[in-house]
Coordinates of C-alpha atoms and ligand atoms in Angstrom, one line a residue:
M1 CA -37.5 1.7 -6.5
A2 CA -41.0 2.6 -6.4
V3 CA -42.1 6.1 -6.6
H4 CA -44.2 7.0 -3.7
P5 CA -45.0 10.4 -2.1
T6 CA -42.3 11.3 0.6
T7 CA -45.1 12.6 3.2
D8 CA -47.2 9.6 3.3
T9 CA -46.8 7.3 6.5
I10 CA -44.6 4.2 6.3
A11 CA -43.9 1.1 8.2
A12 CA -41.6 -1.9 8.4
I13 CA -39.7 -4.3 10.7
A14 CA -36.6 -2.8 11.7
T15 CA -35.2 -5.4 13.2
A16 CA -32.9 -8.4 11.3
P17 CA -35.1 -11.1 9.8
G18 CA -35.5 -14.6 12.3
T19 CA -36.3 -15.1 16.0
G20 CA -34.9 -12.5 18.4
G21 CA -35.7 -11.4 22.1
I22 CA -37.6 -8.4 20.9
G23 CA -38.2 -6.9 17.2
I24 CA -39.1 -3.5 16.2
I25 CA -41.4 -2.1 14.2
R26 CA -40.7 1.3 13.1
I27 CA -43.4 3.9 11.7
S28 CA -42.9 7.2 10.0
G29 CA -44.8 9.9 8.7
S30 CA -47.6 12.5 10.0
N31 CA -50.0 10.0 10.8
A32 CA -47.7 7.9 13.2
L33 CA -48.9 9.3 16.3
A34 CA -52.8 8.6 15.3
L35 CA -51.8 5.3 14.7
L36 CA -50.5 4.8 17.8
H37 CA -53.9 5.9 19.4
Q38 CA -55.7 3.1 17.0
L39 CA -53.3 0.3 17.4
F40 CA -52.0 0.6 20.8
V41 CA -53.7 0.1 24.4
P42 CA -51.3 1.3 27.0
H43 CA -51.2 -0.6 30.5
K44 CA -52.2 2.7 32.3
P45 CA -55.1 4.3 30.4
R46 CA -53.9 7.7 28.8
T47 CA -54.9 9.9 26.2
Q48 CA -51.5 11.3 25.3
Y49 CA -48.3 10.3 24.8
T50 CA -44.8 12.1 25.9
S51 CA -42.3 12.3 23.1
H52 CA -39.4 10.0 23.6
H53 CA -40.9 7.7 26.7
L54 CA -41.8 4.0 26.5
Y55 CA -45.0 3.0 27.5
Y56 CA -46.1 -0.6 28.4
G57 CA -49.5 -2.3 26.7
S58 CA -50.8 -4.4 24.2
V59 CA -51.2 -4.1 20.1
I60 CA -54.6 -4.9 18.9
G61 CA -55.8 -5.9 15.9
V62 CA -58.6 -4.5 13.8
Q63 CA -61.0 -7.0 15.4
G64 CA -59.8 -5.7 19.0
Q65 CA -57.9 -9.2 19.3
V66 CA -54.6 -8.4 21.3
L67 CA -51.6 -9.5 19.2
D68 CA -48.9 -8.8 21.2
E69 CA -47.6 -7.1 24.8
V70 CA -45.4 -4.3 23.6
L71 CA -43.3 -1.5 24.8
A72 CA -44.2 1.9 22.4
V73 CA -42.6 5.2 21.8
Y74 CA -43.7 8.1 20.2
M75 CA -41.0 10.6 19.0
R76 CA -42.2 13.8 17.8
A77 CA -40.3 15.5 14.7
P78 CA -38.2 16.5 13.9
H79 CA -35.6 15.3 16.7
T80 CA -36.0 11.7 15.3
Y81 CA -34.4 9.6 12.7
T82 CA -36.3 10.5 9.9
C83 CA -37.0 14.2 10.6
E84 CA -40.9 13.2 11.0
D85 CA -42.9 12.1 13.6
V86 CA -41.8 8.3 14.5
V87 CA -43.4 5.6 16.6
E88 CA -41.6 2.3 17.4
L89 CA -43.3 -0.8 18.7
H90 CA -40.9 -3.3 20.5
C91 CA -42.5 -6.4 20.2
H92 CA -41.6 -9.9 21.0
G93 CA -38.7 -10.9 18.2
S94 CA -41.0 -13.8 16.6
Y95 CA -41.6 -13.5 13.0
V96 CA -45.2 -14.3 13.1
V97 CA -45.9 -12.1 15.8
L98 CA -44.1 -9.2 13.9
Q99 CA -45.9 -10.1 10.6
E100 CA -48.9 -9.5 12.5
V101 CA -48.5 -6.3 13.8
L102 CA -47.0 -5.1 11.0
Q103 CA -50.1 -5.9 9.1
A104 CA -52.8 -4.3 11.7
V105 CA -50.3 -1.2 11.1
F106 CA -50.9 -1.4 7.1
E107 CA -54.7 -2.2 8.0
R108 CA -54.8 1.4 9.6
G109 CA -53.6 2.9 6.7
A110 CA -50.0 3.1 6.9
R111 CA -47.9 1.9 3.6
P112 CA -44.8 -0.5 3.8
A113 CA -41.5 1.1 3.4
D114 CA -39.3 1.0 0.6
E115 CA -35.7 0.1 0.6
G116 CA -33.9 2.5 2.9
E117 CA -37.0 4.9 2.9
F118 CA -36.2 5.9 6.7
T119 CA -32.8 7.1 5.8
K120 CA -33.8 8.9 2.9
R121 CA -36.4 10.9 4.7
A122 CA -33.5 11.7 7.1
F123 CA -31.7 12.9 4.0
L124 CA -34.6 14.6 2.0
G125 CA -35.3 16.3 6.0
G126 CA -32.1 17.7 5.6
R127 CA -31.0 16.1 8.9
I128 CA -27.7 13.9 7.2
D129 CA -26.0 14.7 4.0
L130 CA -25.9 11.6 1.3
T131 CA -22.4 10.6 2.4
Q132 CA -24.2 10.3 5.9
A133 CA -26.9 8.0 4.7
E134 CA -24.6 6.1 2.8
A135 CA -22.4 5.6 5.9
V136 CA -25.3 3.4 7.3
V137 CA -25.1 1.0 5.0
D138 CA -21.3 0.9 5.5
L139 CA -22.2 0.4 8.9
L140 CA -24.6 -2.3 8.6
Q141 CA -22.5 -4.1 6.4
A142 CA -18.8 -3.8 8.3
Q143 CA -16.8 -6.9 8.6
T144 CA -14.1 -5.5 11.1
D145 CA -13.8 -2.9 13.9
K146 CA -11.9 -0.8 11.5
S147 CA -14.4 -0.6 8.9
A148 CA -17.2 -0.3 11.4
Q149 CA -15.2 3.1 12.7
L150 CA -14.8 4.3 9.2
A151 CA -18.5 4.1 9.1
V152 CA -19.3 5.7 12.2
N153 CA -16.8 8.6 11.4
Q154 CA -18.7 9.1 8.2
L155 CA -21.9 8.8 9.7
Q156 CA -20.7 11.7 12.1
G157 CA -20.0 13.9 8.9
A158 CA -15.9 13.4 8.4
L159 CA -16.0 12.9 4.6
Y160 CA -18.7 15.8 4.9
A161 CA -16.4 17.9 6.4
E162 CA -13.3 17.4 4.2
L163 CA -15.5 18.1 1.0
E164 CA -16.9 20.9 2.6
E165 CA -13.4 22.2 3.1
V166 CA -12.8 21.8 -0.5
R167 CA -15.5 23.3 -1.7
G168 CA -15.2 26.3 0.9
Q169 CA -11.6 27.1 -1.0
L170 CA -13.3 26.5 -4.5
V171 CA -15.9 28.7 -3.6
Q172 CA -13.6 31.4 -2.6
I173 CA -11.8 31.0 -5.7
L174 CA -14.8 31.5 -7.6
A175 CA -15.7 34.7 -5.6
L176 CA -12.0 36.5 -7.1
L177 CA -12.7 35.3 -10.2
E178 CA -16.4 36.7 -10.4
V179 CA -14.6 39.9 -9.4
A180 CA -12.5 40.1 -12.1
I181 CA -15.1 39.3 -14.6
D182 CA -17.5 42.0 -13.3
F183 CA -14.7 44.9 -13.0
P184 CA -12.3 44.0 -15.9
D185 CA -11.1 47.3 -16.4
D186 CA -10.6 48.2 -12.5
D187 CA -7.0 47.5 -11.1
V188 CA -8.3 44.1 -9.6
E189 CA -5.6 42.3 -11.2
I190 CA -5.9 38.3 -11.3
V191 CA -3.7 39.8 -9.4
Q192 CA -3.6 36.9 -6.8
H193 CA -3.0 34.7 -9.8
E194 CA 0.1 32.9 -7.8
Q195 CA -1.8 32.9 -4.6
V196 CA -4.8 31.5 -6.4
L197 CA -2.9 29.2 -8.0
S198 CA -1.4 28.0 -4.6
Q199 CA -4.4 27.4 -3.1
L200 CA -5.7 25.8 -5.6
R201 CA -3.1 23.4 -5.8
G202 CA -2.6 23.2 -1.7
L203 CA -6.1 23.1 -0.6
V204 CA -8.2 21.8 -3.5
I205 CA -6.2 19.4 -5.5
Q206 CA -4.1 17.8 -3.0
P207 CA -6.8 17.4 -0.6
L208 CA -8.5 15.8 -3.6
E209 CA -5.8 13.4 -4.2
K210 CA -5.6 12.3 -0.9
L211 CA -9.6 11.8 -0.8
L212 CA -9.1 9.5 -3.7
A213 CA -6.0 7.5 -2.2
M214 CA -8.6 7.1 0.8
A215 CA -11.0 5.5 -1.0
D216 CA -9.0 3.1 -2.7
Q217 CA -7.7 1.9 0.8
G218 CA -11.1 2.2 1.9
Q219 CA -12.2 -0.3 -0.6
I220 CA -9.6 -2.2 0.8
V221 CA -10.8 -1.9 4.4
R222 CA -14.2 -2.4 3.3
E223 CA -14.6 -5.3 0.9
G224 CA -10.9 -6.9 2.1
I225 CA -8.4 -9.0 -0.6
K226 CA -8.4 -12.4 -2.1
V227 CA -5.3 -14.1 -1.3
V228 CA -4.9 -17.4 -2.9
L229 CA -2.6 -20.1 -2.1
V230 CA -0.9 -21.7 -4.9
G231 CA 2.2 -24.3 -5.2
Q232 CA 2.6 -27.9 -6.1
P233 CA 1.2 -30.6 -4.1
N234 CA 2.2 -31.4 -0.6
V235 CA 4.1 -28.1 -0.3
G236 CA 2.4 -27.2 2.9
K237 CA -0.7 -24.7 1.6
S238 CA -3.4 -26.5 3.8
S239 CA -1.1 -26.1 6.2
L240 CA -0.5 -22.8 6.0
L241 CA -4.2 -22.1 5.6
N242 CA -4.7 -23.7 9.2
A243 CA -1.6 -21.7 10.6
L244 CA -2.9 -18.4 9.7
L245 CA -6.4 -19.4 10.7
N246 CA -5.1 -20.9 13.6
E247 CA -7.7 -23.7 13.4
E248 CA -7.4 -27.2 12.0
R249 CA -9.6 -26.1 9.1
A250 CA -8.1 -28.3 6.0
L251 CA -7.2 -31.6 5.9
V252 CA -3.4 -32.0 6.1
T253 CA -1.6 -35.3 5.0
A254 CA 1.8 -36.4 3.6
V255 CA -0.1 -37.8 0.3
P256 CA 0.6 -35.2 -2.5
G257 CA -3.0 -34.3 -4.0
T258 CA -5.0 -34.1 -0.7
T259 CA -6.6 -31.0 -1.4
R260 CA -9.3 -31.2 -4.6
D261 CA -12.0 -28.7 -4.0
T262 CA -11.0 -25.4 -2.7
I263 CA -11.4 -24.0 0.6
E264 CA -12.1 -20.5 1.4
E265 CA -12.0 -18.6 4.9
S266 CA -11.7 -15.1 6.2
F267 CA -9.6 -13.5 8.8
V268 CA -8.2 -10.3 9.6
I269 CA -4.8 -8.5 9.3
R270 CA -4.7 -5.4 11.1
G271 CA -8.2 -4.5 10.0
V272 CA -7.9 -5.7 6.5
P273 CA -10.3 -8.6 5.8
V274 CA -8.4 -11.4 3.9
H275 CA -10.5 -14.0 1.8
L276 CA -8.0 -16.9 1.8
I277 CA -8.2 -19.4 -0.4
D278 CA -6.6 -23.2 -0.2
T279 CA -6.0 -25.0 -3.2
A280 CA -5.5 -28.1 -5.0
G281 CA -1.6 -28.8 -5.6
I282 CA -0.8 -28.1 -9.3
R283 CA 0.5 -30.6 -11.4
Q284 CA 0.1 -32.9 -14.1
H285 CA -2.5 -35.8 -13.4
E286 CA -4.7 -38.1 -14.8
D287 CA -7.2 -38.4 -12.0
P288 CA -10.3 -36.5 -13.3
V289 CA -11.4 -35.5 -9.6
E290 CA -7.9 -33.8 -8.9
A291 CA -8.0 -32.5 -12.5
L292 CA -10.8 -30.5 -11.8
G293 CA -9.5 -29.3 -8.5
I294 CA -6.6 -28.2 -10.5
E295 CA -9.0 -26.2 -13.3
R296 CA -10.8 -24.4 -10.2
A297 CA -7.3 -23.5 -8.4
R298 CA -6.2 -22.1 -11.6
Q299 CA -9.3 -20.1 -12.0
K300 CA -8.9 -18.9 -8.4
M301 CA -5.4 -17.9 -9.4
E302 CA -6.7 -15.6 -11.9
Q303 CA -9.2 -13.9 -9.6
A304 CA -6.6 -13.4 -7.0
D305 CA -5.5 -9.8 -5.5
L306 CA -2.3 -11.5 -4.0
V307 CA -1.0 -14.9 -4.7
L308 CA 0.8 -16.7 -2.2
F309 CA 3.2 -19.0 -4.0
L310 CA 4.5 -21.6 -1.7
V311 CA 7.9 -23.5 -2.1
D312 CA 9.0 -26.7 -0.3
A313 CA 12.2 -25.6 1.0
T314 CA 13.7 -29.0 1.4
A315 CA 13.1 -29.6 -2.3
G316 CA 13.8 -25.9 -4.2
M317 CA 12.7 -24.7 -7.4
G318 CA 12.1 -27.8 -9.0
G319 CA 10.7 -28.4 -12.6
G320 CA 7.2 -28.0 -11.7
D321 CA 7.5 -24.9 -9.5
E322 CA 9.3 -22.9 -12.3
E323 CA 6.6 -23.3 -14.9
L324 CA 4.0 -22.9 -12.3
Y325 CA 5.7 -19.8 -11.0
Q326 CA 6.0 -18.2 -14.4
S327 CA 2.1 -19.0 -14.7
I328 CA 1.4 -16.3 -11.5
S329 CA 4.7 -14.0 -11.8
D330 CA 2.9 -11.4 -13.6
K331 CA 0.2 -11.2 -10.3
P332 CA 1.1 -9.4 -7.1
H333 CA 2.7 -12.4 -5.2
V334 CA 4.9 -12.9 -2.4
V335 CA 7.1 -16.3 -2.4
V336 CA 7.0 -18.1 0.7
L337 CA 9.8 -20.8 1.5
N338 CA 7.9 -23.6 3.4
K339 CA 9.3 -26.3 5.8
A340 CA 12.1 -23.6 6.9
D341 CA 12.4 -26.2 10.0
L342 CA 13.9 -28.9 7.7
V343 CA 16.8 -26.6 6.2
D344 CA 19.3 -24.4 7.3
E345 CA 19.8 -20.8 6.7
R346 CA 21.9 -20.7 3.8
Q347 CA 19.6 -23.0 1.9
V348 CA 16.7 -20.4 2.6
S349 CA 18.9 -17.7 1.7
N350 CA 20.3 -19.2 -1.5
L351 CA 16.9 -20.4 -2.7
A352 CA 15.2 -16.9 -1.6
A353 CA 18.3 -15.3 -4.0
V354 CA 16.4 -16.8 -7.1
F355 CA 13.5 -14.5 -6.8
G356 CA 15.5 -11.3 -6.5
G357 CA 13.2 -8.2 -5.8
V358 CA 9.9 -10.2 -5.1
P359 CA 9.4 -10.5 -1.2
V360 CA 10.1 -13.7 0.1
V361 CA 9.3 -15.4 3.6
A362 CA 10.7 -18.3 4.9
I363 CA 8.2 -20.0 7.5
S364 CA 7.2 -23.7 8.8
A365 CA 3.5 -23.9 8.6
K366 CA 3.5 -26.8 10.6
H367 CA 5.5 -25.5 13.6
Q368 CA 3.7 -22.1 13.4
Q369 CA 7.0 -20.2 12.8
G370 CA 7.2 -17.1 10.5
I371 CA 3.7 -16.5 10.4
D372 CA 3.3 -13.1 11.8
A373 CA 6.2 -12.0 9.5
L374 CA 4.1 -13.6 6.5
Q375 CA 1.2 -11.5 7.8
E376 CA 3.0 -8.2 8.2
T377 CA 4.4 -8.9 4.4
V378 CA 0.7 -9.4 3.2
Y379 CA -0.3 -6.1 4.7
G380 CA 2.6 -4.4 3.2
C381 CA 1.8 -5.7 -0.1
V382 CA -1.8 -4.5 0.4
V383 CA -1.5 -1.0 1.8
G384 CA 2.3 -0.3 -0.3
D385 CA 3.1 3.2 0.4
K386 CA 0.1 4.4 2.0
A387 CA 0.7 2.2 5.5
E388 CA 0.7 5.9 7.0
L389 CA -2.8 7.0 4.8
C390 CA -4.2 3.9 6.0
E391 CA -3.5 4.3 9.8
Q392 CA -4.9 7.9 9.9
M393 CA -7.5 7.4 7.4
N394 CA -10.6 9.2 9.2
C395 CA -13.4 8.1 6.6
A396 CA -13.5 5.9 3.5
P397 CA -14.9 7.2 0.1
N398 CA -17.1 4.6 -1.9
T399 CA -16.7 3.8 -5.3
R400 CA -19.5 6.1 -6.0
H401 CA -17.5 9.0 -4.5
K402 CA -14.2 7.9 -6.0
A403 CA -15.7 8.2 -9.4
I404 CA -17.2 12.0 -8.6
L405 CA -13.9 13.3 -6.7
A406 CA -11.9 11.9 -9.9
Q407 CA -14.2 14.2 -12.3
S408 CA -13.9 16.9 -9.9
L409 CA -10.2 16.7 -9.5
A410 CA -10.2 16.7 -13.4
A411 CA -12.1 19.9 -13.5
C412 CA -9.6 21.3 -11.2
R413 CA -6.4 20.3 -12.8
R414 CA -7.8 21.6 -16.2
L415 CA -8.7 25.2 -14.2
E416 CA -4.6 24.8 -13.2
T417 CA -3.6 24.7 -16.8
A418 CA -5.8 26.9 -17.7
M419 CA -4.7 29.1 -15.4
M420 CA -1.1 28.5 -16.0
D421 CA -1.6 29.4 -20.0
G422 CA -3.4 32.2 -19.2
A423 CA -6.7 31.5 -19.9
P424 CA -9.4 34.3 -20.3
V425 CA -11.0 34.6 -16.6
D426 CA -14.7 33.4 -17.9
L427 CA -13.2 30.1 -18.7
L428 CA -11.5 29.8 -15.1
A429 CA -14.8 30.3 -13.7
V430 CA -16.4 27.7 -15.5
E431 CA -14.1 25.2 -14.2
V432 CA -14.5 26.1 -10.7
Q433 CA -18.1 26.2 -11.2
S434 CA -17.7 22.2 -12.6
G435 CA -15.4 21.3 -9.8
L436 CA -17.8 22.6 -7.4
D437 CA -20.9 21.0 -9.1
Y438 CA -19.3 17.4 -8.6
L439 CA -18.6 17.8 -5.0
G440 CA -22.5 18.9 -4.7
D441 CA -23.3 15.5 -6.4
I442 CA -21.6 13.6 -3.7
T443 CA -22.9 15.2 -0.9
G444 CA -26.5 15.3 -2.1
L445 CA -26.5 18.9 -2.9
T446 CA -27.2 18.5 -6.6
T447 CA -27.5 15.0 -7.0
P448 CA -30.1 13.8 -9.5
D449 CA -33.1 11.6 -8.4
D450 CA -32.0 8.3 -10.1
V451 CA -29.1 8.6 -8.2
L452 CA -30.1 9.0 -5.1
D453 CA -32.7 6.1 -6.0
L454 CA -29.7 3.9 -6.5
V455 CA -27.9 4.6 -3.4
F456 CA -30.9 4.1 -1.1
S457 CA -32.0 0.7 -3.1
Q458 CA -28.6 -0.6 -1.5
F459 CA -30.2 -0.5 1.8
C460 CA -32.5 -3.3 3.5
I461 CA -36.0 -2.5 4.0
G462 CA -36.8 -0.9 8.0
K463 CA -33.5 0.9 7.8
Ligands
LIG1 N1 8.3 -30.1 8.4 C1 7.5 -29.7 8.3 N2 6.4 -30.5 7.4 C2 5.8 -30.1 6.8 C3 5.3 -28.0 6.8 N3 4.1 -27.8 6.2 C4 3.8 -29.1 5.9 N4 4.3 -29.9 6.6 C5 3.8 -31.3 6.1 O1 3.7 -31.5 4.4 C6 2.9 -32.5 4.2 C7 2.0 -31.8 3.3 O2 1.2 -30.9 4.0 P1 -0.2 -29.9 3.1 O3 -0.7 -28.8 4.1 O4 -1.2 -31.4 3.4 O5 0.1 -29.9 1.7 P2 -0.9 -29.0 0.4 O6 0.0 -28.4 -0.2 O7 -1.8 -28.6 1.3 O8 -0.8 -30.6 -0.2 P3 -2.1 -30.9 -1.1 O9 -3.4 -30.4 -0.8 O10 -1.8 -32.2 -1.7 O11 -1.7 -30.1 -2.6 C8 2.3 -32.5 5.5 O12 2.7 -33.9 5.8 C9 2.3 -31.8 6.4 O13 2.5 -32.1 7.8 C10 6.5 -27.4 7.5 O14 6.4 -26.4 8.0 N5 7.4 -28.5 8.2
LIG2 MG1 -3.9 -29.4 0.8

């Protein structure tokens, strides 16, 4: 990201690229109002604009030509997105018009905004903390209701509040330790040794562990999981893809070797995006095209978060199945016994018994039977024993937060051990301070500039 003064006036198209009903140019900085006066001719002549009111009029180019008819709004600092004076021009949503209007703004002295610069100014202005700024990116990229909800909660300060709670506890512990350092001879027994330890465990270490678990679940909710359908030709992989998507997406025929290339589609199970990949049936084959498809299937198997291993229940585990199963059995997997409509229950349970301990679901992809149960099993594999956490989670720490949370937790665990070992008080204070500093890095209190640049470079221009 380029280094620019944070005080000059910036402008960008704030709406998505492409043609829309309207497109918005956003201008922020101390010159915004002056620019409005130069650029905009209101329909009813006026010399002043009331903050947060819309005005109808025209935007004019430097030669006085009308570029567009717009609605303009001036928002006076500090009650704006950036905490600075902001002007927005609601233009017609043509890319050409927006570019012309933006150019006219630049010609009057504003400069192009960097990625995320509006949000960065909101952060630097103290309106939001760094976790709230990051939530803006999550919100823009959310793929499901659930991930959007988590991002909104975080935008409203849910993660910040949790971190502040932990920070508050650490500050209290530090204060107690400092009393002991400052008055070593007094009877200020580090007294509340047991009490401090239990405060540390219950109100610092446990909440940090919970936040870390939320980061893992949050990543799943945000990014989803890769599920690969694997099996011999004709076991019904493409039929299952169609059943899960509820549409005839892949070709299904009775000819083994129908699917050659991989087919990727996404759907959602209980708020978790599932990226589902149908592959070529795996067998020894001479056909060079099919062989390429099989090679690709093996690559996808390697990258899978979860493999659905399909077996044709009418054929049972043949030689080819055994070998293929060996190759996926060390990955997280679910065994799917397909074509259960053609066999009786005893055959199903005999076959299921072969896979002791592994989740097995009997389905009929063709007749849409057992699909809900399969979805529940997949969800169970994804969330593991964290189902409750996943349901109650109110925010989702990202990978950056996760790495720092882990360091803060490590410092707190060192503190716990040092306290149990009766280490000197000043040493304990060092660990508390280190735990505190890490938390400050998450919220932006003490975050170095290069990390800030990295965070804001993930934004689009105009946000
Ligand atoms: N009776 C029954 N037939 C099924 C079921 N699932 C799939 N079939 C049939 O089995 C045949 C193969 O199905 P596909 O879905 O094409 O199988 P595939 O595993 O994708 O096969 P390849 O792409 O060749 O590897 C088709 O004739 C399907 O109609 C099922 O649950 N019950
Ligand atoms: Mg197929």
